[in-house]
Amino acid sequence: AQSVSQHNHHVILSEAASLELGCNYSYGGTVNLFWYVQYPGQHLQLLLKYFSGDPLVKGIKGFEAEFIKSKFSFNLRKPSVQWSDTAEYFCAVNANYGGSQGNLIFGKGTKLSVKP
Amino acid sequence: EPEVTQTPSHQVTQMGQEVILRCVPISNHLYFYWYRQILGQKVEFLVSFYNNEISEKSEIFDDQFSVERPDGSNFTLKIRSTKLEDSAMYFCASSSSTARSEDTQYFGPGTRLTVL
């Protein structure tokens, strides 16, 4: 069965610090990978996704993620965080095959708190 | 930008009662999903819906659950006889018409269901 692990439950950073949030998945086939963000009081929004091509994916608000197939990883990075990046970040995966309905398997989420 | 909306934002019910959670997906989307998140746990897939029928469902989605698209705009999740363990945040999502697994799913703000 597919599963997603996010190793950090809560990360606290100061503004301008660099961010890396870990995500590993377990699945034997081809996958699509997503990072969603949930700002306080708001709904889940897509930050970025990977489904094929360049394994380094750039998303909104200066975020990027790198798919490393050999490590089953899709870590999220940002070189310099801002207070407004305070949110919960969710890694998700779905199976990439014909007939797949795209049901997402989520990690448990990582809360990011950025101190001004 | 179009958004997925959900009502109510919070529903409190007694154990054994029926509840209906409502969602209005983005208007030109064709795939619809329900997910739930029990407090402190992962977001979990419940069911996907396409062309007026269930496409896929998880083992959580037992006979107590049903989904419907009654009027071409609303998408509802019904729980026939609620249990304490149904207390969770329920998220609706929709995605567009290309029927590819990498399509972005757009999430609603969620309905918090509390079963007493």
Short mmCIF file of C-alpha atoms in Angstrom, two decimals:
data_model
loop_
_atom_site.label_atom_id
_atom_site.label_comp_id
_atom_site.label_asym_id
_atom_site.label_seq_id
_atom_site.Cartn_x
_atom_site.Cartn_y
_atom_site.Cartn_z
CA ALA A 1 0.00 0.00 0.00
CA GLN A 2 1.10 3.53 -0.67
CA SER A 3 2.23 5.64 2.27
CA VAL A 4 3.86 9.01 2.81
CA SER A 5 6.15 9.97 5.69
CA GLN A 6 6.94 13.47 6.79
CA HIS A 7 9.65 13.32 9.36
CA ASN A 8 9.29 16.70 10.98
CA HIS A 9 6.17 17.38 13.00
CA HIS A 10 6.95 21.00 13.88
CA VAL A 11 9.74 23.17 12.52
CA ILE A 12 10.54 26.57 14.02
CA LEU A 13 12.73 28.97 12.05
CA SER A 14 13.69 32.60 12.12
CA GLU A 15 12.98 34.79 9.13
CA ALA A 16 15.58 34.47 6.35
CA ALA A 17 16.56 30.97 7.45
CA SER A 18 16.59 28.24 4.83
CA LEU A 19 13.94 25.56 4.91
CA GLU A 20 13.95 21.92 3.97
CA LEU A 21 11.00 19.67 4.81
CA GLY A 22 11.43 15.97 4.27
CA CYS A 23 8.97 13.71 2.50
CA ASN A 24 9.40 10.05 1.66
CA TYR A 25 6.88 7.82 0.00
CA SER A 26 6.38 4.14 -0.36
CA TYR A 27 5.01 2.83 -3.66
CA GLY A 28 6.36 0.42 -6.22
CA GLY A 29 5.09 2.13 -9.35
CA THR A 30 5.15 5.52 -11.01
CA VAL A 31 3.81 8.33 -8.87
CA ASN A 32 2.80 11.94 -8.98
CA LEU A 33 3.99 14.02 -6.04
CA PHE A 34 2.43 17.10 -4.51
CA TRP A 35 3.07 19.62 -1.78
CA TYR A 36 0.02 21.36 -0.37
CA VAL A 37 0.04 24.20 2.14
CA GLN A 38 -2.61 25.23 4.62
CA TYR A 39 -2.24 28.76 5.98
CA PRO A 40 -3.98 29.46 9.30
CA GLY A 41 -7.74 29.57 8.76
CA GLN A 42 -7.50 28.76 5.07
CA HIS A 43 -8.00 25.70 2.91
CA LEU A 44 -5.40 23.38 1.43
CA GLN A 45 -3.68 24.97 -1.58
CA LEU A 46 -1.29 23.42 -4.06
CA LEU A 47 2.31 24.67 -3.73
CA LEU A 48 3.83 22.53 -6.47
CA LYS A 49 3.66 19.12 -8.08
CA TYR A 50 5.81 16.70 -10.00
CA PHE A 51 4.55 14.20 -12.52
CA SER A 52 7.27 13.92 -15.16
CA GLY A 53 10.30 15.66 -16.63
CA ASP A 54 12.76 17.80 -14.67
CA PRO A 55 12.89 16.38 -11.12
CA LEU A 56 13.47 19.88 -9.72
CA VAL A 57 10.09 21.54 -9.56
CA LYS A 58 9.48 25.19 -8.82
CA GLY A 59 6.25 26.27 -7.20
CA ILE A 60 4.61 29.39 -5.92
CA LYS A 61 6.10 31.79 -3.37
CA GLY A 62 9.70 30.74 -4.01
CA PHE A 63 9.25 27.10 -3.01
CA GLU A 64 10.87 24.24 -4.88
CA ALA A 65 11.06 20.50 -4.46
CA GLU A 66 13.33 17.82 -5.81
CA PHE A 67 12.17 14.34 -6.72
CA ILE A 68 14.90 11.78 -6.05
CA LYS A 69 13.54 8.51 -7.36
CA SER A 70 16.29 6.35 -5.86
CA LYS A 71 15.52 7.71 -2.41
CA PHE A 72 11.71 7.78 -2.84
CA SER A 73 11.92 11.39 -1.66
CA PHE A 74 10.33 14.70 -2.58
CA ASN A 75 11.75 17.27 -0.16
CA LEU A 76 10.45 20.82 -0.11
CA ARG A 77 12.90 23.72 0.04
CA LYS A 78 12.94 27.46 0.29
CA PRO A 79 16.18 29.42 0.57
CA SER A 80 14.83 32.19 2.79
CA VAL A 81 11.57 31.90 4.71
CA GLN A 82 9.29 34.74 5.67
CA TRP A 83 6.88 35.14 8.57
CA SER A 84 4.04 34.71 6.06
CA ASP A 85 5.24 31.15 5.35
CA THR A 86 3.92 30.10 8.74
CA ALA A 87 1.54 27.28 7.82
CA GLU A 88 1.13 23.53 7.75
CA TYR A 89 2.73 21.72 4.82
CA PHE A 90 1.46 18.42 3.47
CA CYS A 91 3.23 16.07 1.11
CA ALA A 92 0.95 13.83 -0.97
CA VAL A 93 1.29 11.16 -3.62
CA ASN A 94 -0.95 9.39 -6.06
CA ALA A 95 -0.41 6.59 -8.49
CA ASN A 96 0.40 7.58 -12.05
CA TYR A 97 -1.15 4.97 -14.31
CA GLY A 98 -3.94 4.81 -16.82
CA GLY A 99 -7.29 4.61 -15.07
CA SER A 100 -5.99 6.07 -11.83
CA GLN A 101 -8.52 8.42 -10.30
CA GLY A 102 -5.85 10.43 -8.63
CA ASN A 103 -6.79 9.70 -5.02
CA LEU A 104 -4.21 11.42 -2.88
CA ILE A 105 -2.32 9.75 -0.06
CA PHE A 106 -1.16 12.38 2.41
CA GLY A 107 1.62 12.60 4.91
CA LYS A 108 0.84 13.73 8.41
CA GLY A 109 1.88 17.31 7.76
CA THR A 110 4.63 19.55 9.09
CA LYS A 111 3.80 22.72 10.98
CA LEU A 112 6.19 25.53 10.13
CA SER A 113 6.43 28.47 12.50
CA VAL A 114 8.54 31.40 11.33
CA LYS A 115 9.60 33.87 13.99
CA PRO A 116 9.78 37.50 12.83
CA GLU B 1 -10.29 32.59 -8.78
CA PRO B 2 -12.97 29.88 -8.52
CA GLU B 3 -13.08 28.04 -5.21
CA VAL B 4 -14.61 24.93 -3.75
CA THR B 5 -17.07 25.86 -1.01
CA GLN B 6 -18.41 23.71 1.82
CA THR B 7 -21.28 24.08 4.25
CA PRO B 8 -21.65 24.09 7.15
CA SER B 9 -18.27 25.05 8.52
CA HIS B 10 -19.04 23.24 11.77
CA GLN B 11 -21.70 20.60 12.44
CA VAL B 12 -22.45 19.19 15.86
CA THR B 13 -24.63 16.09 16.04
CA GLN B 14 -25.66 13.34 18.42
CA MET B 15 -24.41 9.81 17.94
CA GLY B 16 -26.76 7.84 15.71
CA GLN B 17 -28.06 10.87 13.85
CA GLU B 18 -27.76 11.36 10.12
CA VAL B 19 -25.67 14.24 8.77
CA ILE B 20 -25.28 15.64 5.29
CA LEU B 21 -22.20 17.63 4.43
CA ARG B 22 -22.44 19.82 1.37
CA CYS B 23 -19.89 20.91 -1.18
CA VAL B 24 -20.04 23.07 -4.29
CA PRO B 25 -17.14 22.07 -6.55
CA ILE B 26 -15.59 24.38 -9.12
CA SER B 27 -18.13 24.66 -11.89
CA ASN B 28 -16.36 23.03 -14.84
CA HIS B 29 -14.73 20.25 -12.83
CA LEU B 30 -15.80 16.68 -13.34
CA TYR B 31 -14.01 14.70 -10.62
CA PHE B 32 -15.04 15.07 -7.01
CA TYR B 33 -13.53 13.73 -3.82
CA TRP B 34 -14.15 13.53 -0.12
CA TYR B 35 -11.31 13.29 2.37
CA ARG B 36 -11.32 13.46 6.14
CA GLN B 37 -8.81 14.33 8.83
CA ILE B 38 -9.31 13.10 12.36
CA LEU B 39 -7.65 15.47 14.83
CA GLY B 40 -3.92 14.84 14.95
CA GLN B 41 -3.97 12.30 12.13
CA LYS B 42 -3.40 12.26 8.39
CA VAL B 43 -5.79 13.49 5.75
CA GLU B 44 -7.40 10.28 4.46
CA PHE B 45 -9.14 9.59 1.17
CA LEU B 46 -12.77 8.50 1.44
CA VAL B 47 -14.29 8.44 -2.03
CA SER B 48 -14.00 9.74 -5.57
CA PHE B 49 -16.95 10.41 -7.87
CA TYR B 50 -17.17 10.85 -11.61
CA ASN B 51 -20.00 10.79 -14.11
CA ASN B 52 -22.58 10.38 -11.37
CA GLU B 53 -21.08 7.32 -9.84
CA ILE B 54 -18.45 6.33 -7.34
CA SER B 55 -15.09 5.77 -9.03
CA GLU B 56 -13.14 4.51 -6.07
CA LYS B 57 -13.63 4.28 -2.32
CA SER B 58 -11.46 3.48 0.65
CA GLU B 59 -12.15 0.93 3.35
CA ILE B 60 -13.31 3.79 5.57
CA PHE B 61 -16.22 4.44 3.20
CA ASP B 62 -18.54 1.73 4.44
CA ASP B 63 -22.31 1.33 4.13
CA GLN B 64 -22.87 4.21 6.55
CA PHE B 65 -21.53 6.64 3.96
CA SER B 66 -23.03 7.73 0.67
CA VAL B 67 -22.38 10.48 -1.85
CA GLU B 68 -24.63 12.21 -4.29
CA ARG B 69 -24.65 14.99 -6.83
CA PRO B 70 -28.31 15.88 -6.56
CA ASP B 71 -28.58 18.91 -8.82
CA GLY B 72 -25.49 19.33 -11.00
CA SER B 73 -23.80 21.79 -8.66
CA ASN B 74 -23.84 20.34 -5.14
CA PHE B 75 -21.88 17.28 -4.08
CA THR B 76 -22.96 15.79 -0.78
CA LEU B 77 -21.59 13.31 1.73
CA LYS B 78 -24.17 11.61 3.93
CA ILE B 79 -23.37 9.68 7.07
CA ARG B 80 -26.48 7.67 7.99
CA SER B 81 -25.86 6.92 11.64
CA THR B 82 -22.95 8.86 13.04
CA LYS B 83 -20.48 7.33 15.47
CA LEU B 84 -18.13 9.07 17.85
CA GLU B 85 -15.20 8.11 15.64
CA ASP B 86 -16.72 9.98 12.70
CA SER B 87 -15.70 13.23 14.40
CA ALA B 88 -13.24 14.81 11.99
CA MET B 89 -12.68 17.58 9.49
CA TYR B 90 -14.20 16.59 6.16
CA PHE B 91 -12.70 18.09 3.02
CA CYS B 92 -14.27 18.15 -0.41
CA ALA B 93 -12.06 18.48 -3.49
CA SER B 94 -12.59 18.70 -7.22
CA SER B 95 -10.36 18.41 -10.26
CA SER B 96 -10.78 19.20 -13.89
CA SER B 97 -11.79 17.23 -16.87
CA THR B 98 -8.63 15.80 -18.29
CA ALA B 99 -8.90 12.58 -16.28
CA ARG B 100 -5.22 12.46 -15.55
CA SER B 101 -3.89 11.53 -12.17
CA GLU B 102 -1.60 14.58 -12.07
CA ASP B 103 -4.52 17.00 -12.27
CA THR B 104 -4.53 19.40 -9.35
CA GLN B 105 -7.22 18.78 -6.78
CA TYR B 106 -8.72 21.97 -5.38
CA PHE B 107 -9.85 21.68 -1.79
CA GLY B 108 -12.66 23.32 0.08
CA PRO B 109 -12.23 24.84 3.55
CA GLY B 110 -13.64 21.79 5.28
CA THR B 111 -16.54 20.97 7.57
CA ARG B 112 -15.70 20.14 11.16
CA LEU B 113 -18.03 17.37 12.30
CA THR B 114 -18.36 16.80 16.03
CA VAL B 115 -20.31 13.74 17.15
CA LEU B 116 -21.40 13.78 20.79
#
